[in-house]
Short mmCIF file of C-alpha atoms in Angstrom, two decimals:
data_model
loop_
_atom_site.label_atom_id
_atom_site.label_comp_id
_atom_site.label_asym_id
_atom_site.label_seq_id
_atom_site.Cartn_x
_atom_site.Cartn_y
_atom_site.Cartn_z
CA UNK A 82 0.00 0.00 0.00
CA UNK A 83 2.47 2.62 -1.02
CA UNK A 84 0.44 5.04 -3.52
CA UNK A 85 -2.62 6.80 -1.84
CA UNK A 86 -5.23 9.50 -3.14
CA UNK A 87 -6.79 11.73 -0.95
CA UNK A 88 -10.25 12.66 -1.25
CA UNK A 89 -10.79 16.20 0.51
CA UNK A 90 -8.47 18.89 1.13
CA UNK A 91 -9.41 19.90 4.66
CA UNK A 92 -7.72 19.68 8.01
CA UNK A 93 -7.25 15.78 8.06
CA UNK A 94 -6.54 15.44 4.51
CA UNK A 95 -3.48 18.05 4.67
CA UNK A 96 -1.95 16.59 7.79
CA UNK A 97 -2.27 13.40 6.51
CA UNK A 98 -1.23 14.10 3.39
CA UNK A 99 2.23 15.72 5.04
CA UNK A 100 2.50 12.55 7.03
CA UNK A 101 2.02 10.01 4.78
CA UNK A 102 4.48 11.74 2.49
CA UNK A 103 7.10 11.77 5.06
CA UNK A 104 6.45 8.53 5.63
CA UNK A 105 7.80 7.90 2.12
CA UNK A 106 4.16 7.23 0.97
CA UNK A 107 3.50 8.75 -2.44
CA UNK A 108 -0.02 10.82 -3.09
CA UNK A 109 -0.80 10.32 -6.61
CA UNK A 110 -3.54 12.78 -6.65
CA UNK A 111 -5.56 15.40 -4.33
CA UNK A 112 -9.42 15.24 -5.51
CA UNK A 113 -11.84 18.37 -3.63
CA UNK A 114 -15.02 19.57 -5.48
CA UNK A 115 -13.00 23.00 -5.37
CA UNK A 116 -10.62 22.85 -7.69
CA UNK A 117 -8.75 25.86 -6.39
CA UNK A 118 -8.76 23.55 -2.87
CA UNK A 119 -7.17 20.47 -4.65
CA UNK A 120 -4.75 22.82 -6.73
CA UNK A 121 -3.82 24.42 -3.44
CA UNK A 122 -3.02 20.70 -1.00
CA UNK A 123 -1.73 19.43 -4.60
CA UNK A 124 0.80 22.03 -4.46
CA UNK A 125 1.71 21.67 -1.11
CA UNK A 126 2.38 17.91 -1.52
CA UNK A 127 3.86 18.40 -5.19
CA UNK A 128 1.49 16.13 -6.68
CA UNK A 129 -1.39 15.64 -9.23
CA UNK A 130 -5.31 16.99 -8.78
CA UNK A 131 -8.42 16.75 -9.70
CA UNK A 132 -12.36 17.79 -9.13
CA UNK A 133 -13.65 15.44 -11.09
CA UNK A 134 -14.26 11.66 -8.81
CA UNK A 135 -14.46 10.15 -12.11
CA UNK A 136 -10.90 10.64 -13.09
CA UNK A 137 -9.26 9.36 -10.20
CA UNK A 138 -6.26 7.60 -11.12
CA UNK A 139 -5.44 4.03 -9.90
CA UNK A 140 -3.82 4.09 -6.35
CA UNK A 141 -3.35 1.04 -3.44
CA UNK A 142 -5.70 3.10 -0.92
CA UNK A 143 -8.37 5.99 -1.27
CA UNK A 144 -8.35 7.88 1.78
CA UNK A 145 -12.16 10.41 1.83
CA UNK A 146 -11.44 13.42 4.38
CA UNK A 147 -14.57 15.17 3.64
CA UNK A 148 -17.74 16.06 5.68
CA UNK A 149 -19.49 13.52 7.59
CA UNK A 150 -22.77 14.82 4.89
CA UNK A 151 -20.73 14.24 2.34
CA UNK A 152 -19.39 11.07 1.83
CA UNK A 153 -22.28 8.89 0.84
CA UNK A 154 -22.46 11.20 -1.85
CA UNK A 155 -18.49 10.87 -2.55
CA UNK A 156 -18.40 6.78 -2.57
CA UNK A 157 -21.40 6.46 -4.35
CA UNK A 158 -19.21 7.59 -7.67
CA UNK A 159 -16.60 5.79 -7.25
CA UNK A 160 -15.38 2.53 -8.16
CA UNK A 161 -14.29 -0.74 -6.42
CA UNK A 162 -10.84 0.01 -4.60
CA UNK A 163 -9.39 -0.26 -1.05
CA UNK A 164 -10.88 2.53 0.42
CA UNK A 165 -11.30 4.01 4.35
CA UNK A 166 -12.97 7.08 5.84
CA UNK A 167 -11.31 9.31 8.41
CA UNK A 168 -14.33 10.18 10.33
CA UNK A 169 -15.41 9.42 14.16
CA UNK A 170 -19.07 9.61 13.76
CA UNK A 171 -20.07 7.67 10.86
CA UNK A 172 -19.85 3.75 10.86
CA UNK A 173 -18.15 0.93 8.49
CA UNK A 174 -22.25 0.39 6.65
CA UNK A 175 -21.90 3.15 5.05
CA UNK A 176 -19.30 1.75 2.65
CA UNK A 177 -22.35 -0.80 1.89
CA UNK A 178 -21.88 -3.35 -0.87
CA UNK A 179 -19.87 -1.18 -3.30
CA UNK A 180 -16.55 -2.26 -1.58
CA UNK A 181 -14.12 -5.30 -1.19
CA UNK A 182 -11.68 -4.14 0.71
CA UNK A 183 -12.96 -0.92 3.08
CA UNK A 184 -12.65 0.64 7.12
CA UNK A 185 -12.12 3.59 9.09
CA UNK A 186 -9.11 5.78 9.55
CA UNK A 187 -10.18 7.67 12.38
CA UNK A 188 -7.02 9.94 14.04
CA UNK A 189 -8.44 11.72 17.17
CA UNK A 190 -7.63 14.94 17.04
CA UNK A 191 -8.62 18.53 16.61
CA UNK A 192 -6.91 19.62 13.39
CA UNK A 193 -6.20 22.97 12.47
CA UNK A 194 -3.99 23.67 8.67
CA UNK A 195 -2.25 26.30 10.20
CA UNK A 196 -1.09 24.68 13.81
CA UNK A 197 1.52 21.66 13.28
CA UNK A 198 0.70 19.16 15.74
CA UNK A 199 2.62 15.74 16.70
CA UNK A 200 1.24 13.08 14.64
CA UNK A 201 3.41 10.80 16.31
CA UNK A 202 0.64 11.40 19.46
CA UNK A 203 -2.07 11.41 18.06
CA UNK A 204 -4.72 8.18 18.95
CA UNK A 205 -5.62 6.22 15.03
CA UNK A 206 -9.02 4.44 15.77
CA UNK A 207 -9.04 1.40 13.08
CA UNK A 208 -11.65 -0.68 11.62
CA UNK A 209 -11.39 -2.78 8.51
CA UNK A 210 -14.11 -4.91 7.58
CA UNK A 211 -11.78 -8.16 6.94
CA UNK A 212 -8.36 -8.81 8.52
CA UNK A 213 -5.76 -8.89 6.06
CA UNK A 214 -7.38 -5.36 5.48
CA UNK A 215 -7.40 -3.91 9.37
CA UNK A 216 -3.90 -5.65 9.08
CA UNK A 217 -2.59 -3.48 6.37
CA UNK A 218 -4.35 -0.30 7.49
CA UNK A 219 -2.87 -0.93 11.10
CA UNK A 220 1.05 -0.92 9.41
CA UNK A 221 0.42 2.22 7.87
CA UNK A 222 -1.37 3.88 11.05
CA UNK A 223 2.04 2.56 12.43
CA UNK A 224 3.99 4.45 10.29
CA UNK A 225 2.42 7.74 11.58
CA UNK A 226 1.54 7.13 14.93
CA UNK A 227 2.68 5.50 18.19
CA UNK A 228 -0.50 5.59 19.40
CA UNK A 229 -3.05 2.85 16.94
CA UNK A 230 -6.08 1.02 18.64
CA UNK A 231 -8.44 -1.44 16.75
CA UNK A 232 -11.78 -0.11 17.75
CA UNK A 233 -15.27 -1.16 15.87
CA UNK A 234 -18.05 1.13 14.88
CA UNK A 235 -19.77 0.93 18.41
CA UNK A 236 -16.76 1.42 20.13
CA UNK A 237 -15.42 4.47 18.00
CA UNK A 238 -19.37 6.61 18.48
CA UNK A 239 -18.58 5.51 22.16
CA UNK A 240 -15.10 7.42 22.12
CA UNK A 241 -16.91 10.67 19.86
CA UNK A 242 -19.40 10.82 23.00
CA UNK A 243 -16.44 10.81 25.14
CA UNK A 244 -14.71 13.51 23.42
CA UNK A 245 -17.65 15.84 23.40
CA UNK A 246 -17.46 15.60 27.40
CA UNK A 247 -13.76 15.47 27.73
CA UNK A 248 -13.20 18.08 25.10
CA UNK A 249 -16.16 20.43 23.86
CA UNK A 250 -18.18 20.05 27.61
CA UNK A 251 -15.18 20.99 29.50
CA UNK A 252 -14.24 24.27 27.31
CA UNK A 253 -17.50 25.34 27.89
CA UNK A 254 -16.63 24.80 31.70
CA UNK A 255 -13.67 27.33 30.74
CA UNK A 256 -16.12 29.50 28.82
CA UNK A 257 -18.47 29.79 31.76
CA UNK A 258 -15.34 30.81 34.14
CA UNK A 259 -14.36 32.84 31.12
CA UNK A 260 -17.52 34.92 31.54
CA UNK A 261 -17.62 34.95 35.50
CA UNK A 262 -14.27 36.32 35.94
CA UNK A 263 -14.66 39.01 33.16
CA UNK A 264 -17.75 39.98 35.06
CA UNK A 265 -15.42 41.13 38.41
CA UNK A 266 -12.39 42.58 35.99
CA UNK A 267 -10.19 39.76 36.13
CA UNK A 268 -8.19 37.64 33.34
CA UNK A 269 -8.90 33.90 32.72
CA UNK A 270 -5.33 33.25 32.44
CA UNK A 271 -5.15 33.50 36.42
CA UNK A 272 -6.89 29.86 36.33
CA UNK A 273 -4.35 28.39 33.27
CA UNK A 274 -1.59 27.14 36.24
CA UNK A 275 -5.04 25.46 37.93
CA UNK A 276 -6.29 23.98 34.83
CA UNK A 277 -2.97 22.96 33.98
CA UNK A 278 -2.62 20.99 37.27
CA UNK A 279 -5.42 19.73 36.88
CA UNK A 280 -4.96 18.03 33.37
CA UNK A 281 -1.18 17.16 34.92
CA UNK A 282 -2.68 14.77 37.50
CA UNK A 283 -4.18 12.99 34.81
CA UNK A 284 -1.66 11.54 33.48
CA UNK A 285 -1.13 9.34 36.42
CA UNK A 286 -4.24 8.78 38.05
CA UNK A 287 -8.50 8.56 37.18
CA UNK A 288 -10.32 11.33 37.07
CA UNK A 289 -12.65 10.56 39.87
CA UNK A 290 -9.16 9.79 42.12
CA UNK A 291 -8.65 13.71 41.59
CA UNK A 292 -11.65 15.41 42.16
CA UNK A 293 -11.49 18.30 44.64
CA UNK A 294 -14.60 21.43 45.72
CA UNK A 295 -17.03 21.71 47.48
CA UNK A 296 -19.38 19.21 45.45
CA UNK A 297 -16.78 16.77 45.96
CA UNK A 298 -16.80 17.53 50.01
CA UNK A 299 -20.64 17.53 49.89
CA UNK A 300 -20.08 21.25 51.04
CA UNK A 301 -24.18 22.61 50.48
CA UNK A 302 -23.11 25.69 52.22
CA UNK A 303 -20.73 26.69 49.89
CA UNK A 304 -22.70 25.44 47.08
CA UNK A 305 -25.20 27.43 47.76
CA UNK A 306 -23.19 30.72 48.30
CA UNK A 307 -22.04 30.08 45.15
CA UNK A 308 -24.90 29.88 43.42
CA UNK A 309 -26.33 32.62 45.40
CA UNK A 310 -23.57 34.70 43.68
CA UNK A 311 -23.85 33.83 39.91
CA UNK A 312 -26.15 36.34 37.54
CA UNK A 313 -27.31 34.28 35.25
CA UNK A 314 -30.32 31.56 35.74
CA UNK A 315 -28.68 29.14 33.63
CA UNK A 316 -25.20 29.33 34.86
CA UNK A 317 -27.09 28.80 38.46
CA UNK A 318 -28.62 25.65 37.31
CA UNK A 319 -25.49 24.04 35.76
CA UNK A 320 -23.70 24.89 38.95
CA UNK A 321 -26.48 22.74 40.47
CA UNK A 322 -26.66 19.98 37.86
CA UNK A 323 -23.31 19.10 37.93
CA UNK A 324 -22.48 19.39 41.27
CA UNK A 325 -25.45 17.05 41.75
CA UNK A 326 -23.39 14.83 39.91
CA UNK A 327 -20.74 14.73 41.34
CA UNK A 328 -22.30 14.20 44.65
CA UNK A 329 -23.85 10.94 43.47
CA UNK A 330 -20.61 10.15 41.82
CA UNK A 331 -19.10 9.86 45.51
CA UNK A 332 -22.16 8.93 47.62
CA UNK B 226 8.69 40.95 57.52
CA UNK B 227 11.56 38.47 58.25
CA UNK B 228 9.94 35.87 60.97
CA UNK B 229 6.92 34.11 60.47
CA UNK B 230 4.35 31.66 61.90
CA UNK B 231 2.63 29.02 60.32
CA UNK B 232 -0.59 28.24 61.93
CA UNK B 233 -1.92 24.89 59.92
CA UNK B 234 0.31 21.86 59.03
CA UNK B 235 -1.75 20.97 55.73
CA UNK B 236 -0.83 20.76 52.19
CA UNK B 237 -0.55 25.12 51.96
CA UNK B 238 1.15 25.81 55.05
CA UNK B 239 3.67 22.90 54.06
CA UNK B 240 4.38 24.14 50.57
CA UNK B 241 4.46 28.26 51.48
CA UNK B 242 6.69 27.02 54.55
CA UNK B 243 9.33 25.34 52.18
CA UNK B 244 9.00 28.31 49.62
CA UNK B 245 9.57 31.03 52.25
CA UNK B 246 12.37 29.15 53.62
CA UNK B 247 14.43 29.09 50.31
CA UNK B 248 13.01 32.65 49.97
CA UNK B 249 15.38 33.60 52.91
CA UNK B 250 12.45 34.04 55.27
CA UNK B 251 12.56 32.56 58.74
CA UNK B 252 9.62 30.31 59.77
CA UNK B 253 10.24 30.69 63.44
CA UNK B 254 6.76 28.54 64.80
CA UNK B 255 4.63 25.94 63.14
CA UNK B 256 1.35 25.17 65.06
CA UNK B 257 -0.81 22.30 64.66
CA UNK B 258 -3.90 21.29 66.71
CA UNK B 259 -2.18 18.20 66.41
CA UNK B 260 1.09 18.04 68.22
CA UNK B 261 2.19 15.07 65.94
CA UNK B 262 1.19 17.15 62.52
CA UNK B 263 3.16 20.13 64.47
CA UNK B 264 6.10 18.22 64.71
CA UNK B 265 6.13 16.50 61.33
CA UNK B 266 6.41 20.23 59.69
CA UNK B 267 8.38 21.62 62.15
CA UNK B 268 11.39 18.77 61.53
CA UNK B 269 10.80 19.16 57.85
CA UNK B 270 11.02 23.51 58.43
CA UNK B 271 13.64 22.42 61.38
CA UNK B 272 12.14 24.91 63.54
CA UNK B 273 9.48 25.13 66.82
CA UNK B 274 6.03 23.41 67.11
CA UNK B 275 3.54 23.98 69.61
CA UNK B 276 -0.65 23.00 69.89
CA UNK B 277 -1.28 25.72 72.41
CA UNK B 278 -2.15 29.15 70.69
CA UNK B 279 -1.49 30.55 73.79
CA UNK B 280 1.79 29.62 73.29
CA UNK B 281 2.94 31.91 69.90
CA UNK B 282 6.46 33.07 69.82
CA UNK B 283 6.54 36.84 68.76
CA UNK B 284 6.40 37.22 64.99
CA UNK B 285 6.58 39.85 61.71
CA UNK B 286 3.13 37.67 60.45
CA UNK B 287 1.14 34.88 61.10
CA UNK B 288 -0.09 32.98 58.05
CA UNK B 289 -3.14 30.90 59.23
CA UNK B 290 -3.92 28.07 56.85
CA UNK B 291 -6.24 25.70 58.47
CA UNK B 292 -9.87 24.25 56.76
CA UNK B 293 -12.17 27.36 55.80
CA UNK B 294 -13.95 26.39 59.32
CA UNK B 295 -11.67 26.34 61.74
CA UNK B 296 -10.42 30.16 60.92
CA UNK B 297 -12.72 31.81 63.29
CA UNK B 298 -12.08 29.88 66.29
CA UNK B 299 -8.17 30.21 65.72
CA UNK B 300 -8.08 33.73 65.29
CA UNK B 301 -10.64 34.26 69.02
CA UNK B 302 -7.07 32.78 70.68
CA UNK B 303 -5.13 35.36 69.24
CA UNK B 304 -3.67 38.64 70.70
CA UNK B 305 -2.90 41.26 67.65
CA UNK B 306 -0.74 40.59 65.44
CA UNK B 307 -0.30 41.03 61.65
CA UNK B 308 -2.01 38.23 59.96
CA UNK B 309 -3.29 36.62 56.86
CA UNK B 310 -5.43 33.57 56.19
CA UNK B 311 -5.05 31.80 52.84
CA UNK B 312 -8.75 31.16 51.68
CA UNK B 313 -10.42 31.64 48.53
CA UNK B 314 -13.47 31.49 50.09
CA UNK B 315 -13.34 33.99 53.39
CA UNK B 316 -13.79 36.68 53.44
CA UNK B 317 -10.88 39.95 55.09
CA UNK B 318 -14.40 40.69 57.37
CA UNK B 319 -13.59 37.19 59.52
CA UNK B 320 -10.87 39.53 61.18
CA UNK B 321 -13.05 42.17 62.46
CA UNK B 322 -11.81 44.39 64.85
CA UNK B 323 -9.51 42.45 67.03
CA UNK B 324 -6.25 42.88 64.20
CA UNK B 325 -4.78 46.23 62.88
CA UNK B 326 -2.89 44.55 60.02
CA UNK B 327 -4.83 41.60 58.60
CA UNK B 328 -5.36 40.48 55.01
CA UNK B 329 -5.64 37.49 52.59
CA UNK B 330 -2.60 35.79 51.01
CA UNK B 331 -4.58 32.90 48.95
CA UNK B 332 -2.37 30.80 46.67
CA UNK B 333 -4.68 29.94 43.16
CA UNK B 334 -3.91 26.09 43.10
CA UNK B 335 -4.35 22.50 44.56
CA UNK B 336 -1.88 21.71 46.65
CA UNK B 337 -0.66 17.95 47.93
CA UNK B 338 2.18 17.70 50.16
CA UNK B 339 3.88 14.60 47.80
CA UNK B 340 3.66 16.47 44.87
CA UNK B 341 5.83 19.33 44.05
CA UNK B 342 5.04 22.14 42.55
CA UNK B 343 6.64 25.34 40.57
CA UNK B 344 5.76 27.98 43.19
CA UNK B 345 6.60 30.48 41.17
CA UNK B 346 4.04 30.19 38.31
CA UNK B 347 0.89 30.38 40.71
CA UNK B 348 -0.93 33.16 41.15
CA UNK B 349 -1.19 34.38 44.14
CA UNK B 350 -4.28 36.68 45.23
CA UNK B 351 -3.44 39.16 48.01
CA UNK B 352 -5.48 41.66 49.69
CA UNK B 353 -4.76 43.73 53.08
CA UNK B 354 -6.73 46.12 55.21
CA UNK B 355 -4.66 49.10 54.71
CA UNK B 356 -2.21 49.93 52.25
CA UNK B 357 0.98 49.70 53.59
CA UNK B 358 0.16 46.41 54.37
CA UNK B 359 -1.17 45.41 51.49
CA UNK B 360 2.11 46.39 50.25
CA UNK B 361 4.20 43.97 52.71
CA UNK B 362 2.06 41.35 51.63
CA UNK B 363 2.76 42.14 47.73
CA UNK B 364 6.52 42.41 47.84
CA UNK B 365 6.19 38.65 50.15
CA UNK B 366 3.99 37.19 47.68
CA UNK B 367 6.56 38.85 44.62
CA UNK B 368 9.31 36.51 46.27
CA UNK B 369 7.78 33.44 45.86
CA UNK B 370 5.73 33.93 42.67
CA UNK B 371 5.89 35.85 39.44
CA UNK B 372 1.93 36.58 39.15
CA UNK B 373 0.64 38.58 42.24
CA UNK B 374 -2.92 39.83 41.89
CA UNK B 375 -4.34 42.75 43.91
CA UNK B 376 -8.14 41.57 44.62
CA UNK B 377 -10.83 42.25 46.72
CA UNK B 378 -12.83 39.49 48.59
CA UNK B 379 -16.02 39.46 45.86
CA UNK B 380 -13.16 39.41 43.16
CA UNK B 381 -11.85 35.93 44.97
CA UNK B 382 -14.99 34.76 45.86
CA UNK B 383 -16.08 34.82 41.94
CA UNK B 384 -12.37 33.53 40.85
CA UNK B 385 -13.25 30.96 43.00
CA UNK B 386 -16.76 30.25 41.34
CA UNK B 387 -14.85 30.23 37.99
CA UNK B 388 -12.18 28.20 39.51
CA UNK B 389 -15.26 25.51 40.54
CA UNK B 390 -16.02 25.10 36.83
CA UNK B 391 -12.82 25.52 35.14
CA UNK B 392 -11.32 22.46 37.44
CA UNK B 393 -13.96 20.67 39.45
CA UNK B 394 -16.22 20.40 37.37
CA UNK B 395 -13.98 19.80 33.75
CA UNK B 396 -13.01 16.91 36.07
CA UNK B 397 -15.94 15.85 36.20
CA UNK B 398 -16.58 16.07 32.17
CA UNK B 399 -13.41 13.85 32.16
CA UNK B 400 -14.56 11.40 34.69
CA UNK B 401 -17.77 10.55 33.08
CA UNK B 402 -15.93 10.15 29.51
CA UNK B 403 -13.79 7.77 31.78
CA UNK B 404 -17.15 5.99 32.83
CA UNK B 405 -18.35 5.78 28.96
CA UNK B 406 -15.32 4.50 27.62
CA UNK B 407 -14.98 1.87 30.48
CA UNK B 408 -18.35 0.58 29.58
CA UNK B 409 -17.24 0.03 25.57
CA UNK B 410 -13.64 -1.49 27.28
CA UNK B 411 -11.84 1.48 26.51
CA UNK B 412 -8.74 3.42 28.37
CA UNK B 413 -9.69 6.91 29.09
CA UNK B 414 -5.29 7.98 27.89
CA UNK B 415 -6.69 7.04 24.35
CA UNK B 416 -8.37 10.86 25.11
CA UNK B 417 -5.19 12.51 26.58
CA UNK B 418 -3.75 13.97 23.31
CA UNK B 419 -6.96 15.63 22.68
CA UNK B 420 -7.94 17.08 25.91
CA UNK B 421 -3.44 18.55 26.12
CA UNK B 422 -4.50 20.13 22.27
CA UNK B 423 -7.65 21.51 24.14
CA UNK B 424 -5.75 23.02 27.11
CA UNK B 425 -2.63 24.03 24.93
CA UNK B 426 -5.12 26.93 22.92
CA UNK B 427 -6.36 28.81 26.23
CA UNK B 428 -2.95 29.76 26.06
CA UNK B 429 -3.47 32.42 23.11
CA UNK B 430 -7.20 31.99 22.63
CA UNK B 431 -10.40 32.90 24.77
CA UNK B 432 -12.32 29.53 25.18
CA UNK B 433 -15.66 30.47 23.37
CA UNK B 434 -13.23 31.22 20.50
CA UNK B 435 -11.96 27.31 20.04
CA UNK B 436 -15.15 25.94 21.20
CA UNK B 437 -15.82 22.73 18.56
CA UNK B 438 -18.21 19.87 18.19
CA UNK B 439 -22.26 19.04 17.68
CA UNK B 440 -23.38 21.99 19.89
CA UNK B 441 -21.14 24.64 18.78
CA UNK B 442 -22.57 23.79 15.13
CA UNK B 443 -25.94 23.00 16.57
CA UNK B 444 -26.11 19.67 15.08
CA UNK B 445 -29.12 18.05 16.54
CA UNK B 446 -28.92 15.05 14.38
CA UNK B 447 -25.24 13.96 16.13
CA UNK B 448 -26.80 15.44 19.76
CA UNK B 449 -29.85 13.34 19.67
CA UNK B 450 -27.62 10.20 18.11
CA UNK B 451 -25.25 11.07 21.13
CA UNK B 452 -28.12 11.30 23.83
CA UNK B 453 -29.86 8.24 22.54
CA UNK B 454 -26.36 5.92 23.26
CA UNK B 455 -25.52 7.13 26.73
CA UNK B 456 -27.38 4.74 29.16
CA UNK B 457 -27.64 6.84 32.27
CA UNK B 458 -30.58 9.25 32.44
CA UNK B 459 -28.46 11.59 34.29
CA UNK B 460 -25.40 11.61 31.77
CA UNK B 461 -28.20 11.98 28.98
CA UNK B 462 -29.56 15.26 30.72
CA UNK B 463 -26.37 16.57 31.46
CA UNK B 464 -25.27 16.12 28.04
CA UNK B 465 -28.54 17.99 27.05
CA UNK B 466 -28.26 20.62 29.12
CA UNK B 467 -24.55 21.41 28.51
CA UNK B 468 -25.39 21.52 24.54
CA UNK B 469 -28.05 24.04 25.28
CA UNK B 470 -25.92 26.10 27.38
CA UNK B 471 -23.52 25.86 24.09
CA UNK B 472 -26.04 26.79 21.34
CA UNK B 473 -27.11 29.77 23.17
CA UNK B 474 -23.44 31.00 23.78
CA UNK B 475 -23.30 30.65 19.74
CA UNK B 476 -26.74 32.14 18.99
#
């Protein structure tokens, strides 16, 4: 599996692309229904490109990096090859009958073109729906990452849930303090060191092994000041909610 | 201010004792309710101990860092003096009138006495009942830390609102993505890389500015899909509520 095309010229198509290359994998050709978007990755990865799915050349692999919405659309013109999607959300059916050889490519990560991250980190989720397949898809997952799990379609919408509390969830918790200190004057970056110790002690212990506050201590008088203090009726009730969490989480 | 008292043997006093030390300041008491806790500090500060208040050696500042409740009764058994407690959560008005210097010298982070930590990069939050104080307190606080913050006690009592929801409960957004990927036999590190990128933009970016995911593009498909999977009722209305809090932020 040495010559790849990528379909989509996005996030995860570019920093794949990079990676793969540097991983002595050749693209053949960058397909995006923009041409100026596949003229622009093809560039970058000095290589061949197209907007036209019907003039893909032959390659070993067809990696699709476009929106979740749009890839039924994108596989349904194309023709039987080894192909895998890149995208947490949407399982292995959707490749249907049309394939012999197809799976999921999943790296977990936020991806932004202009930030380089460390591929070499970054969790690949892969599924291949037979196992010389998920074999060959795990070597090249190798190639760019320390960091590959076999995980099935279940098991990867399990980790996306995950991620939404782990990731999206707890910026809002930093979005909400955001607001609060603004409200008295003061900079968020006063709570970075906190948050940063915080995220430190995960590395070495369980989340619930950590937890500290008043919820934690079952403290309803402090709770309760708290909420006393906050403006706004919805911030009140979160403070509630989750606090009421966590004081079942340790009953 | 050259000789100081530690009243409180816990994970604070321990930490600002060793930090003073190697700041050239002389920690000339440690008290303890506990004589045992006294003298654990004490051999570690190589200094006195005493569990009699009555029994203070004469001193340029007590620092008073015992649990939020026990404040009140410690400072009844004490003659004048300057002082500081280091709470987030009390208030300067616990002194009242029996002090002429008083104030708050409250250290922004979790401490634990096995784990070290950079001193120097937490903020500390100082506040004093006159000016020249206030001052003493600032150039102390300078010696052990490069971020010193002037504020008042409604400025720390909302920092440590914020401080509730940027780290208590984000902890508890990671803990229940540890309890979802447990129940699909997954390890909750496979998220780590994701929740460091995460953390690793606060540092140049507000957090409503690098908010991602199904509620920040009010996808209801994915948030119903999501909410339909999770099988506790309160993790379901959590997740719910949370998205709702994010759509409106976005509206």
């Amino acid at each position: 599996m040495k010559n790849i095309i990528l379909v989509g010229s996005g996030n995860v198509a570019t920093h794949l692309g990079i990676a793969l290359q540097k991983g002595n994998y050749q693209i053949v050709q960058v397909y995006s229904k923009s041409i100026e978007n596949a003229k622009k990755l093809a560039k970058k990865l000095n290589t061949n490109f197209t907007n036209d799915l019907t003039q893909l050349k032959s390659a070993d692999l067809i990696i699709v990096s476009v929106n979740d919405d749009a890839i039924s659309s994108v596989l349904s013109q194309m023709k039987n090859t080894a192909i895998v999607h890149t995208s947490g959300s949407i399982g292995l059916d959707i490749f249907k009958e049309n394939f012999s050889n197809f799976g999921v490519f999943y790296p977990l990560q936020t991806f932004n073109k202009e930030v380089n991250v460390n591929i070499s980190e970054i969790p690949f989720c892969i599924e291949g729906n037979n196992l010389a397949f998920e074999k060959q898809l795990t070597t090249l997952a190798k190639q760019l990452s320390n960091n590959v799990v076999l995980m099935d379609s279940e098991q990867r919408k399990q980790v996306h849930i995950a991620a939404v509390f782990a990731c999206n969830f707890s910026n809002q918790m930093f979005s909400i303090a955001d607001d609060l200190l603004a409200e008295k004057n003061l900079d968020f970056k006063i709570l970075l060191p906190l948050i940063k110790q915080t995220i430190a002690k995960l590395s070495a212990n369980k989340p619930k092994a950590v937890q500290t506050g008043p919820a934690k201590r079952n403290d309803n008088n402090i709770i309760q000041e708290h909420i006393k203090h906050i403006s706004k009726q919805e911030v009140k009730d979160l403070y509630q909610e989750i606090s009421n969490n966590i004081i079942r989480t340790y009953e």
